[in-house]
Coordinates of C-alpha atoms in Angstrom, one line a residue:
X21 CA 76.7 74.5 199.3
X22 CA 74.1 73.4 201.7
X23 CA 71.8 70.4 201.2
X24 CA 68.5 69.4 203.9
X25 CA 66.8 65.3 202.4
X26 CA 63.8 65.9 201.5
X27 CA 61.5 66.5 204.2
X28 CA 58.5 64.4 204.9
X29 CA 54.8 66.2 204.4
X30 CA 52.5 66.8 207.8
X31 CA 48.6 66.0 207.6
X32 CA 46.4 69.1 206.7
X33 CA 44.8 71.1 208.7
X34 CA 43.0 74.0 209.2
X35 CA 42.8 76.3 206.3
X36 CA 45.4 73.5 204.3
X37 CA 42.7 71.1 204.5
X38 CA 40.3 73.4 201.6
X39 CA 43.4 73.0 199.7
X40 CA 41.2 70.9 197.1
X41 CA 39.7 74.2 196.4
X42 CA 42.3 75.5 194.6
X43 CA 41.4 72.8 191.6
X44 CA 37.4 72.6 193.0
X45 CA 36.9 76.1 191.2
X46 CA 38.8 76.0 187.9
X47 CA 36.9 72.6 187.2
X48 CA 33.4 74.4 188.7
X49 CA 33.7 76.3 186.2
X50 CA 33.9 74.9 183.2
X51 CA 31.6 72.7 183.8
X52 CA 29.0 75.4 184.2
X53 CA 29.7 76.9 180.7
X54 CA 30.2 73.9 178.8
X55 CA 26.7 72.7 180.7
X56 CA 25.1 75.7 180.8
X57 CA 25.4 75.9 176.7
X58 CA 24.4 79.1 175.8
X59 CA 22.4 80.7 178.8
X60 CA 25.6 81.4 179.8
X61 CA 27.0 83.7 176.8
X62 CA 26.2 86.5 178.8
X63 CA 28.7 85.7 181.0
X64 CA 30.3 82.8 181.1
X65 CA 33.7 84.3 180.7
X66 CA 33.4 86.7 183.8
X67 CA 33.2 84.0 185.9
X68 CA 35.6 81.5 183.6
X69 CA 37.9 85.1 184.8
X70 CA 36.6 85.6 188.3
X71 CA 37.7 81.6 189.2
X72 CA 41.2 81.6 188.6
X73 CA 41.9 85.2 190.7
X74 CA 39.9 83.2 193.5
X75 CA 42.4 80.3 193.0
X76 CA 45.3 82.3 193.0
X77 CA 44.0 84.3 196.0
X78 CA 43.8 81.2 197.9
X79 CA 46.9 79.7 196.1
X80 CA 48.6 83.1 198.3
X81 CA 46.6 83.1 201.2
X82 CA 49.0 78.9 201.4
X83 CA 52.7 80.6 199.6
X84 CA 52.3 83.1 202.9
X85 CA 51.3 80.9 205.3
X86 CA 53.8 78.1 204.0
X87 CA 56.6 81.2 204.6
X88 CA 55.3 80.6 208.1
X89 CA 56.0 77.3 209.0
X90 CA 59.9 76.3 210.0
X91 CA 61.7 74.8 207.3
X92 CA 61.4 71.1 208.1
X93 CA 57.2 71.6 208.6
X94 CA 56.8 72.8 204.7
X95 CA 55.4 70.6 203.1
X96 CA 51.6 69.8 203.9
X97 CA 49.8 67.0 202.8
X98 CA 46.0 67.5 202.8
X99 CA 43.8 63.9 202.0
X100 CA 41.2 64.3 200.1
X101 CA 39.6 60.9 199.6
X102 CA 39.9 57.2 199.2
X103 CA 40.3 56.0 195.4
X104 CA 40.8 52.5 194.9
X105 CA 40.4 50.0 198.6
X106 CA 40.7 46.9 197.0
X107 CA 42.9 43.3 197.9
X108 CA 45.9 45.2 198.6
X109 CA 45.8 47.7 196.7
X110 CA 44.7 51.6 198.9
X111 CA 45.2 54.5 196.6
X112 CA 44.3 57.7 198.2
X113 CA 43.4 61.7 196.2
X114 CA 45.7 63.5 198.1
X115 CA 47.1 67.2 197.4
X116 CA 51.2 68.0 198.5
X117 CA 51.3 71.9 199.4
X118 CA 55.4 72.1 199.3
X119 CA 57.8 74.7 198.0
X120 CA 57.9 73.6 194.6
X121 CA 53.5 72.5 194.4
X122 CA 53.0 76.4 196.2
X123 CA 55.5 78.2 193.3
X124 CA 53.8 76.5 190.0
X125 CA 50.7 76.9 192.4
X126 CA 51.3 80.7 191.4
X127 CA 52.5 80.3 188.4
X128 CA 49.3 78.6 186.9
X129 CA 46.4 80.7 188.0
X130 CA 49.1 84.0 188.6
X131 CA 49.8 83.9 184.5
X132 CA 46.9 82.0 183.5
X133 CA 44.4 85.5 185.1
X134 CA 46.5 87.2 183.5
X135 CA 45.9 86.0 180.1
X136 CA 42.3 85.4 181.5
X137 CA 41.9 88.7 181.3
X138 CA 43.5 89.1 177.7
X139 CA 41.3 86.8 176.0
X140 CA 38.3 89.4 177.1
X141 CA 39.7 91.6 174.3
X142 CA 41.4 89.3 172.2
X143 CA 38.5 86.5 171.8
X144 CA 35.8 89.4 171.8
X145 CA 34.1 89.0 169.1
X146 CA 34.9 84.6 168.7
X147 CA 30.9 83.6 169.1
X148 CA 32.6 80.7 170.7
X149 CA 34.2 82.7 173.4
X150 CA 32.0 81.2 176.1
X151 CA 33.3 77.5 174.7
X152 CA 36.8 79.5 174.7
X153 CA 36.7 79.9 178.3
X154 CA 35.4 76.9 179.7
X155 CA 38.8 74.4 177.3
X156 CA 40.9 77.1 179.8
X157 CA 39.5 76.4 183.0
X158 CA 39.2 73.1 182.5
X159 CA 43.4 73.3 181.1
X160 CA 44.4 75.4 184.7
X161 CA 42.1 72.1 186.9
X162 CA 43.4 69.5 185.1
X163 CA 47.4 71.6 185.7
X164 CA 46.8 72.4 189.2
X165 CA 45.7 68.4 189.6
X166 CA 49.1 67.2 188.4
X167 CA 51.4 69.8 190.1
X168 CA 49.0 69.3 193.3
X169 CA 48.4 65.5 193.6
X170 CA 50.8 64.3 196.0
X171 CA 51.0 60.7 194.1
X172 CA 52.0 59.6 190.7
X173 CA 48.9 58.0 190.1
X174 CA 47.3 61.3 191.2
X175 CA 49.6 63.5 189.2
X176 CA 48.9 60.8 185.6
X177 CA 45.3 61.9 185.7
X178 CA 46.1 66.0 186.0
X179 CA 48.9 65.5 182.9
X180 CA 45.9 63.3 180.8
X181 CA 43.6 66.1 181.9
X182 CA 46.5 68.5 180.4
X183 CA 46.6 66.4 177.4
X184 CA 42.7 66.5 176.4
X185 CA 43.1 70.4 177.5
X186 CA 45.7 71.0 175.1
X187 CA 44.0 68.9 172.1
X188 CA 41.2 71.1 172.8
X189 CA 42.4 74.6 172.7
X190 CA 45.2 73.2 169.5
X191 CA 42.2 73.3 167.8
X192 CA 39.9 75.0 169.2
X193 CA 39.4 76.9 165.6
X194 CA 38.7 73.6 163.9
X195 CA 37.0 74.5 161.5
X196 CA 40.2 75.4 159.5
X197 CA 42.4 72.1 158.3
X198 CA 45.8 73.4 159.9
X199 CA 44.1 73.3 163.2
X200 CA 43.0 70.3 163.1
X201 CA 45.7 68.6 162.5
X202 CA 47.4 70.1 164.6
X203 CA 46.0 68.4 167.7
X204 CA 45.7 66.0 166.6
X205 CA 49.5 66.2 166.1
X206 CA 49.8 67.4 169.5
X207 CA 47.1 64.5 171.1
X208 CA 49.5 61.8 169.6
X209 CA 53.1 63.1 170.1
X210 CA 51.6 63.5 173.7
X211 CA 50.1 59.6 174.2
X212 CA 53.7 58.7 173.2
X213 CA 55.4 59.8 175.9
X214 CA 52.5 59.5 178.1
X215 CA 53.5 55.3 177.4
X216 CA 56.6 56.4 179.1
X217 CA 55.5 58.1 182.1
X218 CA 52.7 55.2 182.3
X219 CA 55.3 53.0 182.5
X220 CA 56.9 54.4 184.9
X221 CA 54.6 54.4 187.1
X222 CA 54.1 50.0 186.4
X223 CA 57.6 49.7 187.6
X224 CA 56.9 52.0 190.6
X225 CA 54.0 49.8 191.8
X226 CA 55.8 46.9 190.9
X227 CA 59.0 48.4 193.0
X228 CA 57.9 49.7 196.1
X229 CA 54.5 48.6 195.7
X230 CA 52.9 52.4 195.7
X231 CA 53.3 55.2 193.7
X232 CA 53.2 57.9 196.1
X233 CA 56.2 60.6 196.3
X234 CA 57.1 59.7 199.6
X235 CA 56.7 56.3 199.1
X236 CA 59.0 56.1 195.9
X237 CA 61.7 58.5 197.2
X238 CA 62.2 56.4 200.5
X239 CA 62.7 53.1 198.0
X240 CA 64.9 54.7 195.5
X241 CA 67.7 54.5 197.2
X242 CA 67.5 51.0 197.3
X243 CA 66.3 49.9 194.0
X244 CA 68.9 48.0 191.5
X245 CA 70.4 50.3 188.9
X246 CA 69.2 48.5 186.4
X247 CA 65.5 49.1 187.4
X248 CA 66.5 52.8 188.7
X249 CA 67.9 53.6 184.9
X250 CA 65.1 52.0 183.6
X251 CA 62.4 54.3 185.9
X252 CA 64.7 57.5 185.3
X253 CA 64.4 57.2 181.0
X254 CA 60.3 56.4 181.6
X255 CA 59.9 59.0 182.9
X256 CA 62.2 61.0 181.0
X257 CA 59.6 59.7 178.2
X258 CA 57.2 61.3 179.5
X259 CA 58.9 64.6 180.2
X260 CA 60.1 64.6 176.4
X261 CA 56.2 64.2 175.7
X262 CA 54.7 67.4 177.9
X263 CA 58.0 69.5 177.5
X264 CA 58.3 69.5 173.4
X265 CA 61.6 68.1 173.9
X266 CA 63.7 66.4 171.0
X267 CA 62.5 63.5 169.9
X268 CA 59.1 64.3 170.6
X269 CA 58.9 67.7 170.2
X270 CA 57.4 68.1 166.2
X271 CA 54.4 69.2 168.5
X272 CA 55.1 72.1 169.7
X273 CA 55.7 74.9 165.9
X274 CA 52.5 73.6 164.5
X275 CA 50.3 74.6 167.9
X276 CA 50.2 77.8 166.9
X277 CA 47.8 77.4 165.1
X278 CA 45.5 77.6 168.2
X279 CA 44.6 80.8 169.4
X280 CA 47.8 83.4 170.6
X281 CA 46.7 83.2 174.4
X282 CA 46.6 79.3 174.2
X283 CA 50.2 79.1 173.3
X284 CA 51.0 81.9 176.1
X285 CA 49.2 79.9 178.5
X286 CA 50.3 76.0 177.2
X287 CA 53.2 76.4 175.6
X288 CA 55.2 79.4 177.6
X289 CA 54.2 79.3 180.7
X290 CA 52.3 76.0 181.9
X291 CA 51.8 72.7 180.5
X292 CA 55.4 72.8 178.1
X293 CA 56.9 73.1 182.6
X294 CA 54.9 70.0 183.6
X295 CA 57.8 67.6 182.2
X296 CA 60.7 70.2 184.1
X297 CA 58.2 70.0 186.7
X298 CA 58.5 65.1 186.6
X299 CA 62.1 65.5 186.4
X300 CA 63.0 68.2 189.6
X301 CA 59.8 66.0 191.6
X302 CA 61.4 62.4 190.1
X303 CA 65.2 63.8 192.2
X304 CA 65.9 61.1 194.7
X305 CA 64.9 58.0 191.5
X306 CA 67.3 60.3 188.8
X307 CA 69.8 59.8 192.1
X308 CA 69.8 56.4 191.7
X309 CA 70.8 56.6 188.1
X310 CA 73.3 58.7 186.6
X311 CA 73.0 57.0 183.5
X312 CA 69.0 58.9 183.2
X313 CA 70.4 62.2 184.5
X314 CA 72.7 61.9 181.7
X315 CA 70.4 61.8 179.4
X316 CA 68.3 64.2 180.4
X317 CA 70.6 66.6 180.7
X318 CA 71.6 66.0 176.9
X319 CA 68.0 66.0 175.8
X320 CA 68.4 69.6 177.1
X321 CA 71.2 70.4 175.8
X322 CA 70.2 68.9 171.9
X323 CA 67.1 70.5 172.4
X324 CA 67.8 73.9 173.8
X325 CA 70.3 74.0 170.5
X326 CA 67.1 73.2 168.4
X327 CA 65.0 76.1 169.5
X328 CA 67.6 78.3 169.2
X329 CA 68.3 76.7 165.3
X330 CA 64.5 76.4 164.1
X331 CA 63.9 79.9 165.7
X332 CA 66.2 82.5 163.8
X333 CA 64.9 80.9 160.1
X334 CA 61.1 81.4 161.3
X335 CA 59.6 83.8 159.8
X336 CA 55.8 83.6 161.1
X337 CA 56.7 85.4 165.1
X338 CA 54.7 83.0 166.4
X339 CA 56.5 79.8 165.7
X340 CA 60.1 81.9 166.6
X341 CA 58.5 82.2 170.2
X342 CA 57.9 78.6 170.0
X343 CA 61.4 77.7 168.7
X344 CA 62.3 79.8 171.8
X345 CA 60.2 78.5 174.6
X346 CA 61.9 74.5 173.0
X347 CA 64.7 76.3 173.8
X348 CA 64.8 78.2 176.9
X349 CA 62.6 74.2 178.7
X350 CA 66.4 72.6 177.1
X351 CA 67.8 74.9 179.8
X352 CA 66.2 74.0 182.4
X353 CA 66.3 70.3 181.1
X354 CA 69.6 70.3 181.5
X355 CA 70.0 72.1 184.9
X356 CA 67.7 70.1 186.6
X357 CA 69.5 66.9 184.4
X358 CA 72.7 68.6 186.6
X359 CA 70.9 66.8 189.7
X360 CA 70.5 68.7 193.7
X361 CA 72.9 71.3 192.2
X362 CA 70.6 72.8 189.8
X363 CA 67.1 72.3 190.6
X364 CA 66.8 75.1 191.6
X365 CA 68.4 76.5 188.6
X366 CA 65.9 75.3 186.4
X367 CA 62.6 76.4 188.3
X368 CA 64.3 79.5 189.0
X369 CA 64.6 80.0 185.1
X370 CA 61.2 78.2 185.1
X371 CA 59.3 81.8 186.2
X372 CA 61.1 84.0 185.4
X373 CA 60.3 81.8 181.3
X374 CA 56.8 82.4 182.7
X375 CA 57.2 86.4 182.9
X376 CA 59.0 86.9 179.3
X377 CA 57.6 84.4 177.4
X378 CA 54.4 85.4 178.5
X379 CA 54.3 88.2 178.3
X380 CA 55.7 88.0 174.0
X381 CA 53.5 85.6 173.2
X382 CA 50.3 88.1 173.9
X383 CA 52.8 90.9 173.0
X384 CA 52.9 88.9 169.9
X385 CA 49.2 88.9 170.1
X386 CA 49.0 91.9 170.0
X387 CA 50.3 93.0 166.7
X388 CA 48.6 90.3 165.1
X389 CA 45.9 92.0 166.1
X390 CA 46.5 95.6 165.0
X391 CA 48.0 94.2 161.6
X392 CA 44.7 92.0 161.1
X393 CA 46.2 88.6 162.4
X394 CA 49.1 88.8 160.2
X395 CA 52.0 86.2 161.4
X396 CA 55.0 87.1 159.0
X397 CA 57.2 89.9 160.2
X398 CA 58.8 89.9 156.9
X399 CA 55.7 92.2 157.3
X400 CA 55.9 94.5 160.0
X401 CA 58.5 96.2 160.3
X402 CA 58.6 100.5 162.4
X403 CA 55.3 99.3 164.1
X404 CA 57.4 100.4 168.0
X405 CA 55.5 104.0 166.8
X406 CA 52.5 102.6 166.2
X407 CA 52.3 100.3 168.9
X408 CA 54.0 101.9 171.4
X409 CA 53.3 100.5 174.5
X410 CA 53.0 96.8 172.7
X411 CA 57.1 97.9 172.3
X412 CA 57.8 98.7 175.1
X413 CA 56.4 95.1 177.5
X414 CA 57.8 93.2 174.3
X415 CA 61.2 95.1 174.5
X416 CA 61.1 93.5 178.5
X417 CA 60.9 90.8 177.4
X418 CA 63.4 90.4 174.6
X419 CA 66.2 91.5 176.4
X420 CA 65.2 89.4 179.7
X421 CA 65.2 85.9 177.1
X422 CA 68.3 87.5 175.3
X423 CA 70.3 87.5 179.4
X424 CA 70.8 91.4 179.4
X425 CA 72.2 92.3 183.4
X426 CA 69.6 93.1 185.8
X427 CA 66.3 91.8 183.5
X428 CA 65.0 88.1 185.1
X429 CA 66.4 85.7 182.5
X430 CA 70.2 87.3 183.2
X431 CA 69.9 85.8 186.7
X432 CA 68.3 82.4 186.3
X433 CA 69.8 81.8 182.7
X434 CA 73.4 82.6 183.3
X435 CA 73.4 80.5 186.5
X436 CA 71.9 77.5 184.4
X437 CA 75.9 78.3 182.4
X438 CA 77.7 78.4 185.0
X439 CA 76.5 75.2 187.0
X440 CA 75.9 73.2 183.8
X441 CA 80.3 74.1 182.9
X442 CA 80.8 73.0 186.7
X443 CA 79.4 69.7 186.2
X444 CA 80.6 68.6 182.4
X445 CA 82.3 71.9 179.8
X446 CA 81.1 70.2 177.1
X447 CA 77.5 71.1 178.6
X448 CA 78.5 74.7 179.5
X449 CA 80.4 75.1 176.4
X450 CA 76.2 74.6 174.0
X451 CA 74.6 76.3 177.1
X452 CA 76.6 79.2 176.3
X453 CA 76.6 78.7 172.5
X454 CA 72.6 79.1 172.7
X455 CA 72.9 82.3 174.3
X456 CA 74.4 83.5 171.9
X457 CA 72.2 82.3 169.2
X458 CA 69.2 83.5 171.6
X459 CA 70.4 86.3 171.4
X460 CA 70.3 86.7 167.5
X461 CA 67.1 86.0 167.1
X462 CA 65.5 87.7 169.2
X463 CA 67.4 90.5 167.7
X464 CA 66.8 89.7 164.2
X465 CA 62.0 89.2 165.4
X466 CA 62.8 93.0 166.8
X467 CA 63.9 94.7 163.8
X468 CA 61.9 93.2 161.7
X469 CA 58.7 93.4 163.6
X470 CA 58.8 97.0 166.0
X471 CA 62.3 98.9 163.9
X472 CA 63.2 99.5 160.1
X473 CA 60.3 100.3 156.8
X474 CA 57.1 100.3 156.8
X475 CA 56.1 96.5 155.0
X476 CA 52.6 96.4 156.1
X477 CA 50.0 95.0 153.3
X478 CA 47.5 96.8 151.4
X479 CA 44.8 98.3 153.5
X480 CA 46.5 97.6 156.8
X481 CA 46.5 99.9 160.2
X482 CA 48.0 98.8 162.8
X483 CA 47.3 100.7 166.2
X484 CA 48.0 99.7 169.5
X485 CA 45.4 96.8 171.4
X486 CA 42.6 97.9 174.1
X487 CA 43.7 97.8 178.0
X488 CA 42.1 94.6 178.1
X489 CA 44.7 93.6 176.6
X490 CA 48.1 95.9 177.1
X491 CA 47.5 95.3 181.2
X492 CA 48.2 92.0 181.4
X493 CA 51.5 92.8 178.9
X494 CA 52.5 95.2 181.5
X495 CA 51.8 93.3 184.9
X496 CA 54.0 90.2 182.8
X497 CA 56.4 93.1 181.8
X498 CA 57.3 94.4 185.7
X499 CA 57.4 90.6 186.1
X500 CA 60.2 89.9 183.2
X501 CA 62.5 93.1 184.4
X502 CA 61.5 92.5 188.2
X503 CA 61.2 88.8 188.2
X504 CA 64.4 87.1 188.5
X505 CA 66.4 90.5 190.9
X506 CA 63.9 89.9 193.4
X507 CA 63.7 85.8 193.5
X508 CA 67.8 85.0 192.9
X509 CA 68.7 85.4 196.7
X510 CA 65.2 84.0 197.6
X511 CA 64.5 80.4 195.6
X512 CA 67.0 78.6 195.9
X513 CA 66.5 78.0 199.4
X514 CA 63.0 77.7 199.5
X515 CA 63.5 74.5 197.4
X516 CA 65.8 73.2 199.8
X517 CA 63.4 70.8 201.4
X518 CA 63.1 69.3 197.9
X519 CA 66.3 68.4 197.7
X520 CA 67.6 71.0 196.0
X521 CA 70.6 72.3 196.7
X522 CA 71.2 76.6 197.6
X523 CA 74.5 78.9 197.7
X524 CA 76.3 80.0 200.6
X525 CA 75.5 83.6 199.3
X526 CA 73.0 85.0 197.3
X527 CA 72.1 88.6 196.6
X528 CA 69.5 90.9 193.9
X529 CA 73.1 91.7 192.0
X530 CA 74.7 89.7 189.3
X531 CA 77.6 87.6 189.8
X532 CA 80.0 90.1 188.4
X533 CA 82.9 89.2 190.2
X534 CA 82.5 85.8 188.2
X535 CA 84.0 85.7 184.5
X536 CA 82.2 83.6 183.2
X537 CA 79.0 86.0 183.9
X538 CA 81.3 88.5 181.1
X539 CA 81.8 85.6 178.8
X540 CA 78.0 85.4 178.2
X541 CA 77.8 89.2 178.7
X542 CA 80.2 89.3 175.7
X543 CA 78.5 86.2 173.5
X544 CA 75.3 87.8 173.6
X545 CA 76.9 90.8 173.4
X546 CA 77.7 89.0 169.5
X547 CA 74.5 87.5 169.0
X548 CA 73.0 91.0 168.9
X549 CA 75.6 92.8 167.1
X550 CA 74.6 89.9 164.3
X551 CA 71.8 90.3 164.6
X552 CA 70.9 94.1 163.9
X553 CA 74.1 93.9 160.9
X554 CA 71.7 91.7 158.6
X555 CA 68.6 92.9 159.9
X556 CA 67.9 96.7 161.3
X557 CA 70.5 98.1 159.0
X558 CA 70.0 97.0 155.8
X559 CA 66.1 96.7 154.3
X560 CA 64.1 93.3 154.5
X561 CA 62.8 92.1 151.5
X562 CA 58.5 91.5 152.4
X563 CA 59.4 87.6 151.1
X564 CA 61.4 85.5 152.2
X565 CA 64.4 84.3 149.4
X566 CA 64.0 81.0 147.9
X567 CA 67.7 80.3 147.5
X568 CA 69.0 80.0 151.1
X569 CA 71.9 78.3 152.6
X570 CA 71.4 74.4 154.5
X571 CA 71.4 75.1 158.0
X572 CA 68.0 78.1 156.8
X573 CA 66.9 75.5 154.6
X574 CA 66.9 72.9 157.7
X575 CA 65.2 75.4 160.2
X576 CA 62.7 76.5 157.9
X577 CA 62.0 72.2 158.4
X578 CA 62.1 71.8 162.3
X579 CA 65.6 70.5 161.0
X580 CA 63.4 68.2 158.8
X581 CA 62.4 66.0 162.1
X582 CA 58.4 66.0 160.8
X583 CA 60.3 64.0 157.6
X584 CA 62.1 61.7 158.9
X585 CA 58.6 61.0 161.3
X586 CA 56.8 60.7 157.5
X587 CA 59.5 58.5 156.1
X588 CA 60.4 56.1 158.8
X589 CA 56.9 55.4 160.5
X590 CA 54.2 57.6 159.0
X591 CA 54.6 56.3 155.6
X592 CA 55.4 52.5 156.2
X593 CA 52.6 52.6 159.0
X594 CA 50.7 53.7 156.3
X595 CA 51.9 50.8 153.6
X596 CA 51.6 48.0 156.7
X597 CA 47.8 49.0 157.4
X598 CA 47.3 48.9 153.6
X599 CA 48.3 46.1 153.7
X600 CA 46.3 44.3 156.3
X601 CA 43.2 46.3 154.8
X602 CA 44.7 44.1 151.2
X603 CA 45.6 40.7 153.6
X604 CA 41.4 41.0 155.5
X605 CA 39.3 42.7 152.2
X606 CA 41.0 39.5 150.1
X607 CA 42.4 37.0 152.1
X608 CA 40.1 37.1 155.2
X609 CA 36.5 37.7 153.8
X610 CA 37.2 36.2 150.2
X611 CA 37.4 32.3 152.6
X612 CA 34.7 33.4 154.4
X613 CA 32.9 34.5 151.4
X614 CA 34.0 31.4 149.6
X615 CA 32.8 29.4 153.0
X616 CA 29.3 30.9 153.4
X617 CA 28.8 30.2 148.7
X618 CA 29.7 26.8 149.2
X619 CA 27.5 26.8 152.4
X620 CA 25.2 28.1 149.4
X621 CA 25.4 26.1 146.7
X622 CA 25.6 22.5 148.3
X623 CA 22.2 23.6 149.8
X624 CA 20.7 24.9 146.3
X625 CA 22.1 20.7 145.1
X626 CA 20.3 18.9 147.7
X627 CA 17.6 21.4 147.7
X628 CA 16.2 19.5 144.7
X629 CA 16.1 16.3 146.1
X630 CA 13.1 17.7 148.7
X631 CA 10.2 19.3 145.2
X632 CA 7.0 18.2 146.8
X633 CA 6.5 15.9 144.2
X634 CA 5.3 12.2 145.6
X635 CA 6.5 10.6 142.3
X636 CA 10.3 12.0 142.6
X637 CA 10.0 10.9 146.0
X638 CA 8.9 7.2 144.6
X639 CA 11.3 7.2 142.1
X640 CA 14.2 7.8 144.6
X641 CA 12.3 5.0 146.8
X642 CA 12.2 2.7 143.4
X643 CA 16.2 4.0 143.2
X644 CA 17.1 2.7 146.5
X645 CA 15.3 -0.2 147.4
X646 CA 17.2 -1.3 143.7
X647 CA 20.7 0.0 144.5
X648 CA 20.5 -1.8 148.2
X649 CA 19.2 -5.1 146.3
X650 CA 22.6 -5.1 143.7
X651 CA 24.8 -4.1 146.9
X652 CA 22.9 -6.6 148.7
X653 CA 23.0 -9.7 145.9
X654 CA 27.3 -8.8 145.4
X655 CA 27.6 -9.5 148.7
X656 CA 26.3 -12.5 148.5
X657 CA 28.3 -13.6 145.2
X658 CA 31.5 -12.2 147.3

């Protein structure tokens, strides 16, 4: 293995000085669509599609520009403007284009553009289509800020922008109570994770006097072990929130209430990968905090198994894919937790996952489009013949995610499992188990959806989607087939400048000389066979059986995380809030009201002394004089 220290960025010159256009184009489109209102209804969606395409073209130019530079100069920092200059604090808004960020730019804008095109067909009849595209472009712009920032503080702006845009998109059909609740749930859970990231930034400012990547990377080596561990755990908390990792994963399945293009964009290719990006970008910190690094690997391993477990039990096609997203992001976090030996593999799997998971989410949307928006796989069956394009493209994603040789997932996932075994045999064994479970539940999905007998609802006539929807599926399916092959011999060396280790030899062919590759293939084959025997050979019931094993029951209920949080946090919180409200109403308010009532009563009694009658005043004076006289007389006697 060869390693190179993280390179220092050079100042942007030439076309790199205009890197801000990557963000400005989709952001301007979002502003125009929102500010223009109904005036943009007829053409706004077209503008919304063109801007991420333009950003992708510009990103491709910058990617080729970085490739043409010497390895030591493949990091360019483009300063935009001075954000804060007060006293000893000075923060520049700058954009960092390096081997890591440019890959994310191409993923976000490339896959994002395909999802925008797909949305032209999927949202064609939605009365709020313009607003939907405005939110999509806002999300793309915020995600680009997140991955292009050269400072954790600027990254946090994009981080929060992504959270806002995801809330708007998840709850887009806000007239549906479940969609509105899902958006709020995602927003709240994200805030918990965001608190961790914010605490991490505060720690950086206290320890280094700056939150720029360069200052943190330089100062991390001198950080005390306790502070390094604290910083690593805070960054991990932030990553868990955005990337739906245990224990902050509960929002992801509910988020499927949003439109399917949202599921593909946010929950397959972009936002859920933000946590992986954060951990890899913060590699210098984790190198000084072995405990936090191990925690990242453990969280990833637990999540990859939890997501696979959930995927086995769900009948909602989008929720099966959501559980799969949890699981695959878990693989990426496991790789990131291995350290420099796993950074490149984490990003490699992130890219291949962007292809095959976006392909499958959009394929699920195509199935829903042809079956009256039904998401229950038990109401599908035999769709392969009536939806051939959707079937073939979805099958490409299926073969990629389970790791069939020569498909993209086989390259990236095998690397992670191999690196996990080299790092820790327990983690490697669990990652291998996850590969088998993935093969099982994805085979179950394929059998219930595309094979077997027709179980269509009355009046449903499944049909292929329009070209605007299936053309992006074809492009993504091609990426799912050849993406791993194209990147395998290249990506590790490309990421060396950001601190990743590169193998001495890597080719476009799978490594069949490694016994572990054959072990992974055997475990995958077992998962496929079990899935076929249980759901391919026998007719599937139209409705889910009520009598199931405790394992299936737990999977159906998302491993009871929601119930546990409800019992441990929500109900006690409501009880506390109710108690505080009762005390405020019957304690504080009553005390204030009693004080006011006493003042009023005293005023009413004193008011009787001022009744306006002269005789009363005369009598009062007489009584006063007599009283004074009596007192003086008594004093004389004493």
